[in-house]
Amino acid sequence: MQDLADFRKEIDRLDDEILRSVVARLRLCEEIAILKRDSGVPMMQPERVAEVKNSRAASGEKLGVDSAFTIRLFETIIAEACRIEDRLMAAEEPRK
């Protein structure tokens, strides 16, 4: 039988996994920002943002997670990705 310390240890492990996944996603967004900048593609892609939020909400619902929570979670992640992309696109010269 697990005790509270065991549950907390598992939560800590999962939190680390979540954070590593978010960092990996944001690093991909850095690469995307450079590609967008070099290709002249606008940073903000509203249709893609809507697609991500809607598809993740649907995936969350299938897993038993409230869609409003999933949307809020991805709004936070997307906002950080946009901040990073905006900074990279504005700060660096296009590659030659």
Short mmCIF file of N, CA and C in Angstrom, two decimals:
data_model
loop_
_atom_site.label_atom_id
_atom_site.label_comp_id
_atom_site.label_asym_id
_atom_site.label_seq_id
_atom_site.Cartn_x
_atom_site.Cartn_y
_atom_site.Cartn_z
N MET A 1 0.85 -1.19 0.00
CA MET A 1 0.00 0.00 0.00
C MET A 1 0.89 1.25 0.00
N GLN A 2 0.51 2.19 -0.84
CA GLN A 2 1.29 3.42 -0.92
C GLN A 2 0.86 4.40 0.18
N ASP A 3 1.82 5.16 0.64
CA ASP A 3 1.48 6.21 1.60
C ASP A 3 1.61 7.57 0.91
N LEU A 4 1.35 8.61 1.65
CA LEU A 4 1.34 9.97 1.11
C LEU A 4 2.69 10.33 0.48
N ALA A 5 3.77 9.93 1.12
CA ALA A 5 5.11 10.24 0.59
C ALA A 5 5.32 9.58 -0.77
N ASP A 6 4.81 8.35 -0.93
CA ASP A 6 4.94 7.67 -2.21
C ASP A 6 4.16 8.40 -3.31
N PHE A 7 2.94 8.81 -2.98
CA PHE A 7 2.13 9.55 -3.95
C PHE A 7 2.81 10.86 -4.33
N ARG A 8 3.35 11.56 -3.33
CA ARG A 8 4.03 12.83 -3.61
C ARG A 8 5.27 12.63 -4.48
N LYS A 9 5.97 11.55 -4.23
CA LYS A 9 7.16 11.25 -5.04
C LYS A 9 6.76 11.02 -6.50
N GLU A 10 5.67 10.33 -6.71
CA GLU A 10 5.17 10.08 -8.08
C GLU A 10 4.70 11.39 -8.72
N ILE A 11 4.03 12.24 -7.96
CA ILE A 11 3.62 13.54 -8.48
C ILE A 11 4.84 14.36 -8.88
N ASP A 12 5.87 14.36 -8.04
CA ASP A 12 7.11 15.08 -8.37
C ASP A 12 7.72 14.56 -9.66
N ARG A 13 7.74 13.24 -9.82
CA ARG A 13 8.29 12.64 -11.04
C ARG A 13 7.49 13.07 -12.26
N LEU A 14 6.17 13.04 -12.15
CA LEU A 14 5.31 13.44 -13.26
C LEU A 14 5.45 14.94 -13.56
N ASP A 15 5.58 15.75 -12.51
CA ASP A 15 5.78 17.19 -12.72
C ASP A 15 7.07 17.45 -13.49
N ASP A 16 8.13 16.72 -13.15
CA ASP A 16 9.39 16.85 -13.88
C ASP A 16 9.21 16.44 -15.34
N GLU A 17 8.45 15.39 -15.58
CA GLU A 17 8.19 14.93 -16.94
C GLU A 17 7.39 15.98 -17.73
N ILE A 18 6.40 16.55 -17.08
CA ILE A 18 5.60 17.60 -17.72
C ILE A 18 6.49 18.78 -18.09
N LEU A 19 7.33 19.20 -17.16
CA LEU A 19 8.21 20.34 -17.41
C LEU A 19 9.18 20.05 -18.54
N ARG A 20 9.76 18.86 -18.56
CA ARG A 20 10.67 18.50 -19.65
C ARG A 20 9.94 18.53 -21.00
N SER A 21 8.72 18.07 -21.02
CA SER A 21 7.93 18.08 -22.26
C SER A 21 7.62 19.51 -22.71
N VAL A 22 7.27 20.37 -21.78
CA VAL A 22 6.99 21.76 -22.12
C VAL A 22 8.25 22.44 -22.64
N VAL A 23 9.38 22.20 -22.00
CA VAL A 23 10.65 22.79 -22.47
C VAL A 23 10.97 22.29 -23.87
N ALA A 24 10.79 21.01 -24.14
CA ALA A 24 11.04 20.48 -25.48
C ALA A 24 10.13 21.14 -26.50
N ARG A 25 8.88 21.38 -26.14
CA ARG A 25 7.93 22.04 -27.04
C ARG A 25 8.37 23.48 -27.31
N LEU A 26 8.79 24.17 -26.27
CA LEU A 26 9.22 25.56 -26.45
C LEU A 26 10.49 25.65 -27.29
N ARG A 27 11.36 24.68 -27.16
CA ARG A 27 12.58 24.66 -28.00
C ARG A 27 12.22 24.47 -29.46
N LEU A 28 11.21 23.64 -29.72
CA LEU A 28 10.73 23.51 -31.10
C LEU A 28 10.15 24.83 -31.60
N CYS A 29 9.48 25.54 -30.72
CA CYS A 29 8.91 26.84 -31.10
C CYS A 29 10.01 27.83 -31.45
N GLU A 30 11.17 27.71 -30.80
CA GLU A 30 12.30 28.56 -31.17
C GLU A 30 12.73 28.27 -32.61
N GLU A 31 12.80 27.00 -32.96
CA GLU A 31 13.16 26.62 -34.33
C GLU A 31 12.11 27.11 -35.32
N ILE A 32 10.85 26.99 -34.94
CA ILE A 32 9.76 27.46 -35.79
C ILE A 32 9.87 28.97 -36.00
N ALA A 33 10.20 29.71 -34.94
CA ALA A 33 10.33 31.17 -35.06
C ALA A 33 11.40 31.53 -36.07
N ILE A 34 12.53 30.84 -36.03
CA ILE A 34 13.61 31.12 -36.97
C ILE A 34 13.17 30.78 -38.39
N LEU A 35 12.48 29.67 -38.56
CA LEU A 35 11.97 29.29 -39.87
C LEU A 35 10.96 30.32 -40.39
N LYS A 36 10.05 30.74 -39.52
CA LYS A 36 9.07 31.76 -39.91
C LYS A 36 9.77 33.05 -40.31
N ARG A 37 10.71 33.47 -39.49
CA ARG A 37 11.44 34.71 -39.76
C ARG A 37 12.16 34.63 -41.11
N ASP A 38 12.88 33.55 -41.32
CA ASP A 38 13.65 33.39 -42.55
C ASP A 38 12.77 33.23 -43.78
N SER A 39 11.53 32.75 -43.57
CA SER A 39 10.60 32.53 -44.69
C SER A 39 9.62 33.68 -44.87
N GLY A 40 9.67 34.67 -43.97
CA GLY A 40 8.74 35.79 -44.06
C GLY A 40 7.31 35.44 -43.66
N VAL A 41 7.17 34.43 -42.84
CA VAL A 41 5.85 34.02 -42.36
C VAL A 41 5.53 34.78 -41.09
N PRO A 42 4.33 35.33 -40.96
CA PRO A 42 3.98 36.06 -39.73
C PRO A 42 4.05 35.15 -38.50
N MET A 43 4.43 35.76 -37.38
CA MET A 43 4.53 35.00 -36.14
C MET A 43 3.18 34.43 -35.73
N MET A 44 2.18 35.28 -35.70
CA MET A 44 0.87 34.84 -35.22
C MET A 44 0.11 34.13 -36.33
N GLN A 45 -0.35 32.93 -36.02
CA GLN A 45 -1.13 32.09 -36.92
C GLN A 45 -2.42 31.71 -36.20
N PRO A 46 -3.43 32.61 -36.20
CA PRO A 46 -4.64 32.37 -35.40
C PRO A 46 -5.33 31.03 -35.69
N GLU A 47 -5.33 30.62 -36.96
CA GLU A 47 -5.99 29.35 -37.28
C GLU A 47 -5.26 28.17 -36.64
N ARG A 48 -3.95 28.25 -36.56
CA ARG A 48 -3.17 27.18 -35.92
C ARG A 48 -3.40 27.16 -34.42
N VAL A 49 -3.47 28.35 -33.83
CA VAL A 49 -3.73 28.45 -32.38
C VAL A 49 -5.08 27.81 -32.06
N ALA A 50 -6.10 28.15 -32.85
CA ALA A 50 -7.43 27.58 -32.62
C ALA A 50 -7.41 26.07 -32.81
N GLU A 51 -6.71 25.61 -33.85
CA GLU A 51 -6.61 24.17 -34.11
C GLU A 51 -5.97 23.44 -32.94
N VAL A 52 -4.89 23.99 -32.40
CA VAL A 52 -4.19 23.35 -31.28
C VAL A 52 -5.11 23.29 -30.07
N LYS A 53 -5.72 24.42 -29.71
CA LYS A 53 -6.59 24.43 -28.52
C LYS A 53 -7.75 23.45 -28.67
N ASN A 54 -8.38 23.46 -29.83
CA ASN A 54 -9.54 22.58 -30.03
C ASN A 54 -9.16 21.11 -30.04
N SER A 55 -8.06 20.78 -30.72
CA SER A 55 -7.68 19.36 -30.79
C SER A 55 -7.20 18.86 -29.43
N ARG A 56 -6.48 19.70 -28.69
CA ARG A 56 -6.02 19.27 -27.37
C ARG A 56 -7.19 19.15 -26.39
N ALA A 57 -8.17 20.04 -26.51
CA ALA A 57 -9.36 19.94 -25.66
C ALA A 57 -10.11 18.64 -25.95
N ALA A 58 -10.22 18.28 -27.22
CA ALA A 58 -10.90 17.03 -27.59
C ALA A 58 -10.11 15.83 -27.07
N SER A 59 -8.78 15.88 -27.20
CA SER A 59 -7.95 14.79 -26.68
C SER A 59 -8.09 14.67 -25.17
N GLY A 60 -8.10 15.81 -24.50
CA GLY A 60 -8.27 15.82 -23.05
C GLY A 60 -9.60 15.22 -22.63
N GLU A 61 -10.66 15.59 -23.34
CA GLU A 61 -11.99 15.05 -23.02
C GLU A 61 -12.00 13.52 -23.13
N LYS A 62 -11.34 13.00 -24.16
CA LYS A 62 -11.27 11.54 -24.33
C LYS A 62 -10.56 10.88 -23.15
N LEU A 63 -9.66 11.64 -22.53
CA LEU A 63 -8.91 11.12 -21.38
C LEU A 63 -9.59 11.44 -20.05
N GLY A 64 -10.75 12.10 -20.11
CA GLY A 64 -11.49 12.42 -18.90
C GLY A 64 -11.08 13.73 -18.25
N VAL A 65 -10.43 14.61 -19.01
CA VAL A 65 -10.00 15.91 -18.48
C VAL A 65 -10.96 16.98 -18.99
N ASP A 66 -11.35 17.87 -18.10
CA ASP A 66 -12.25 18.96 -18.45
C ASP A 66 -11.67 19.79 -19.58
N SER A 67 -12.44 20.02 -20.63
CA SER A 67 -11.94 20.75 -21.80
C SER A 67 -11.56 22.19 -21.46
N ALA A 68 -12.27 22.82 -20.54
CA ALA A 68 -11.93 24.19 -20.14
C ALA A 68 -10.54 24.24 -19.51
N PHE A 69 -10.22 23.25 -18.69
CA PHE A 69 -8.88 23.18 -18.10
C PHE A 69 -7.83 23.01 -19.18
N THR A 70 -8.07 22.09 -20.11
CA THR A 70 -7.11 21.83 -21.18
C THR A 70 -6.88 23.08 -22.02
N ILE A 71 -7.95 23.79 -22.32
CA ILE A 71 -7.81 25.03 -23.10
C ILE A 71 -6.99 26.05 -22.33
N ARG A 72 -7.26 26.22 -21.04
CA ARG A 72 -6.48 27.17 -20.24
C ARG A 72 -5.00 26.77 -20.20
N LEU A 73 -4.75 25.49 -20.05
CA LEU A 73 -3.37 24.99 -20.02
C LEU A 73 -2.65 25.33 -21.32
N PHE A 74 -3.29 25.05 -22.44
CA PHE A 74 -2.65 25.31 -23.73
C PHE A 74 -2.62 26.79 -24.07
N GLU A 75 -3.55 27.57 -23.57
CA GLU A 75 -3.45 29.03 -23.75
C GLU A 75 -2.18 29.55 -23.07
N THR A 76 -1.88 29.02 -21.91
CA THR A 76 -0.66 29.42 -21.19
C THR A 76 0.59 29.01 -21.96
N ILE A 77 0.62 27.78 -22.43
CA ILE A 77 1.77 27.30 -23.19
C ILE A 77 1.92 28.07 -24.49
N ILE A 78 0.83 28.30 -25.19
CA ILE A 78 0.86 29.03 -26.46
C ILE A 78 1.31 30.47 -26.23
N ALA A 79 0.86 31.10 -25.16
CA ALA A 79 1.27 32.48 -24.87
C ALA A 79 2.78 32.55 -24.69
N GLU A 80 3.36 31.59 -24.00
CA GLU A 80 4.82 31.58 -23.81
C GLU A 80 5.52 31.31 -25.14
N ALA A 81 4.99 30.41 -25.94
CA ALA A 81 5.57 30.14 -27.26
C ALA A 81 5.54 31.39 -28.12
N CYS A 82 4.44 32.12 -28.09
CA CYS A 82 4.32 33.36 -28.87
C CYS A 82 5.32 34.41 -28.37
N ARG A 83 5.49 34.51 -27.07
CA ARG A 83 6.45 35.47 -26.52
C ARG A 83 7.86 35.14 -27.02
N ILE A 84 8.21 33.87 -26.99
CA ILE A 84 9.53 33.44 -27.44
C ILE A 84 9.68 33.70 -28.94
N GLU A 85 8.68 33.30 -29.72
CA GLU A 85 8.74 33.51 -31.17
C GLU A 85 8.85 34.99 -31.51
N ASP A 86 8.07 35.81 -30.86
CA ASP A 86 8.09 37.24 -31.13
C ASP A 86 9.47 37.82 -30.85
N ARG A 87 10.07 37.43 -29.74
CA ARG A 87 11.41 37.92 -29.38
C ARG A 87 12.44 37.49 -30.41
N LEU A 88 12.41 36.23 -30.80
CA LEU A 88 13.38 35.72 -31.76
C LEU A 88 13.21 36.33 -33.15
N MET A 89 11.98 36.50 -33.54
CA MET A 89 11.72 37.04 -34.88
C MET A 89 12.11 38.51 -34.97
N ALA A 90 11.99 39.23 -33.88
CA ALA A 90 12.29 40.66 -33.89
C ALA A 90 13.78 40.94 -33.65
N ALA A 91 14.47 40.04 -32.97
CA ALA A 91 15.82 40.34 -32.50
C ALA A 91 16.94 39.93 -33.45
N GLU A 92 16.68 39.00 -34.30
CA GLU A 92 17.77 38.45 -35.11
C GLU A 92 17.58 38.77 -36.59
N GLU A 93 18.69 38.84 -37.28
CA GLU A 93 18.68 39.02 -38.73
C GLU A 93 18.37 37.70 -39.41
N PRO A 94 17.69 37.74 -40.54
CA PRO A 94 17.46 36.49 -41.29
C PRO A 94 18.78 35.84 -41.69
N ARG A 95 18.77 34.54 -41.75
CA ARG A 95 19.94 33.78 -42.18
C ARG A 95 20.13 33.97 -43.68
N LYS A 96 21.36 33.94 -44.11
CA LYS A 96 21.64 34.09 -45.54
C LYS A 96 22.09 32.78 -46.11
#
